[in-house]
Amino acid sequence: MTYIEDDGEVWDLVEKIGFCMLTTQSGGELKARPMSAHIERVENALYFLTDIKGHKDDEVAQHPNVCLAFADTKKQKYVSISGVAEVQNDREKIRDLWSTPAKAWWDSPDDPSIRILKVTPRSAEYWDSPGTVISYIKMAAAAVTSAKPDMGENAKVRM
């Protein structure tokens, strides 16, 4: 498998998409749930606010390797990030990450059940297509000509 060095494309895509499915391992099962990502390029990290009642901290303690799947289906842009997760109880960082959507889950950043899930990416793969309509046209043209369609960029990236 050939990887390229990150040129910023992965970070650009995840910042635009914002939400992902976080996949952890629980026993022999994989579990995915939607999460709102806070991206910190300089730190090479993605942060999530999470609740200790959600069991993600237990899963991460047992199996720290996680996958983050970002998708903007309307624009045909996708990113899969493999990384290592850790749970933190940094109250100052929780206040820094606090935003309006967090109010749906907690009353304030001082709620003692809030934790930070930090993911340090190791590798990623992205697909950046020109969009649904153009992709369908290219696929239809390829089907008629038996040529492979140019579906946009796809790369495996070392983070």
C-alpha positions as a printed Julia matrix, in Angstrom:
159×3 Matrix{Float64}:
   0.0    0.0     0.0
   1.5    3.34   -1.05
   0.93   6.4     1.12
   1.6   10.05    0.35
   2.44  12.71    2.92
  -0.51  14.89    3.93
  -0.64  18.06    1.87
  -3.57  19.49    3.85
  -6.32  17.95    1.74
  -7.45  15.59    4.52
  -7.66  18.44    7.04
  -9.51  20.67    4.54
 -12.11  17.99    3.9
 -12.72  17.08    7.56
 -13.03  20.75    8.51
 -15.67  21.28    5.8
 -17.62  18.13    6.72
 -17.33  18.5    10.52
 -19.31  15.44   11.6
 -18.14  11.85   11.45
 -18.95   8.34   12.51
 -16.54   7.26   15.24
 -15.95   3.5    15.25
 -14.62   1.8    18.38
 -14.3   -1.83   19.37
 -16.36  -3.31   22.17
 -15.47  -6.93   22.82
 -15.45  -8.51   19.38
 -17.96  -6.02   17.95
 -17.4   -2.72   16.16
 -19.6    0.19   17.25
 -20.08   3.43   15.33
 -21.79   6.61   16.43
 -22.03  10.17   15.07
 -19.71  12.75   16.61
 -18.94  16.42   16.08
 -15.21  16.91   15.47
 -13.02  19.77   16.66
 -10.02  19.84   14.35
  -6.56  20.94   15.52
  -4.19  20.69   12.55
  -1.2   22.12   14.41
  -1.55  19.43   17.08
  -2.3   16.7    14.49
  -5.4   15.88   16.53
  -9.17  15.69   16.42
 -11.1   16.32   19.63
 -14.6   15.27   20.62
 -16.65  16.03   23.69
 -18.05  12.83   25.13
 -19.85  11.64   28.25
 -18.46   9.06   30.66
 -21.88   7.37   30.65
 -21.46   6.59   26.93
 -18.9    3.79   27.51
 -16.53   5.13   24.82
 -13.88   5.67   27.49
 -14.01   1.98   28.47
 -13.85   0.89   24.82
 -10.91   3.2    24.08
  -9.04   2.01   27.19
  -9.33  -1.59   25.94
  -8.83  -0.9    22.22
  -7.41   2.59   21.47
  -7.34   2.13   17.67
 -10.37   3.88   16.16
 -11.71   4.88   12.77
 -13.37   8.19   11.88
 -15.54   8.23    8.75
 -16.5   11.65    7.35
 -19.0   11.92    4.47
 -20.57  14.71    2.45
 -22.74  12.63    0.16
 -24.2   15.61   -1.72
 -20.73  16.74   -2.79
 -19.31  13.2    -3.03
 -16.47  13.87   -0.56
 -15.36  11.19    1.88
 -12.54  10.74    4.4
 -11.6    7.74    6.53
  -9.07   8.35    9.3
  -7.39   5.61   11.33
  -5.87   6.73   14.58
  -5.26   6.22   18.26
  -7.73   7.57   20.8
  -7.35   8.56   24.41
  -9.8    9.92   26.96
  -8.82  13.07   28.83
 -10.36  15.02   31.69
  -8.79  18.4    30.9
 -11.35  20.89   32.22
  -9.69  23.88   30.53
  -9.71  22.14   27.14
 -13.37  21.19   27.67
 -14.18  24.89   28.14
 -12.17  25.7    24.98
 -14.14  23.13   22.97
 -17.51  24.09   24.42
 -19.96  25.25   21.74
 -23.68  25.69   21.23
 -24.29  22.08   20.06
 -22.79  20.79   23.33
 -25.69  22.45   25.18
 -27.97  19.76   23.75
 -26.14  17.21   25.92
 -24.89  19.11   28.97
 -25.93  22.23   30.88
 -22.45  23.71   31.09
 -18.8   22.89   30.42
 -18.45  22.32   34.17
 -20.57  19.15   34.05
 -18.33  16.52   35.72
 -19.42  13.78   33.27
 -17.88  15.51   30.22
 -14.65  14.08   28.89
 -12.49  14.75   25.86
 -11.83  12.05   23.34
  -8.6   12.92   21.54
  -7.77  11.09   18.32
  -4.27  11.27   16.89
  -4.46  10.27   13.22
  -1.98   7.76   11.85
  -3.29   7.45    8.3
  -6.21   8.5     6.16
  -7.79   7.87    2.81
  -9.95  10.36    0.99
 -12.16  10.51   -2.06
 -12.92  13.94   -3.49
 -15.23  13.66   -6.49
 -16.57  16.48   -8.64
 -20.14  15.95   -7.38
 -23.07  13.62   -7.88
 -24.39  14.82  -11.25
 -20.96  15.06  -12.85
 -19.99  11.66  -11.41
 -23.1   10.03  -12.9
 -22.4   11.6   -16.29
 -18.78  10.35  -16.17
 -19.93   6.85  -15.18
 -22.51   6.77  -17.98
 -19.91   7.94  -20.52
 -17.45   5.32  -19.26
 -20.08   2.59  -19.56
 -20.66   3.49  -23.22
 -16.94   3.75  -24.08
 -15.69   0.96  -21.78
 -13.15   3.42  -20.36
 -12.54   3.94  -16.65
 -14.16   7.2   -15.46
 -12.12   9.94  -13.77
 -14.0   10.14  -10.49
 -11.81  12.77   -8.84
  -9.01  12.44   -6.33
  -8.33   9.4    -4.17
  -5.26   9.12   -1.97
  -3.91   7.2     1.01
  -2.22   9.66    3.32
   0.27   9.23    6.14
  -0.64  11.64    8.91
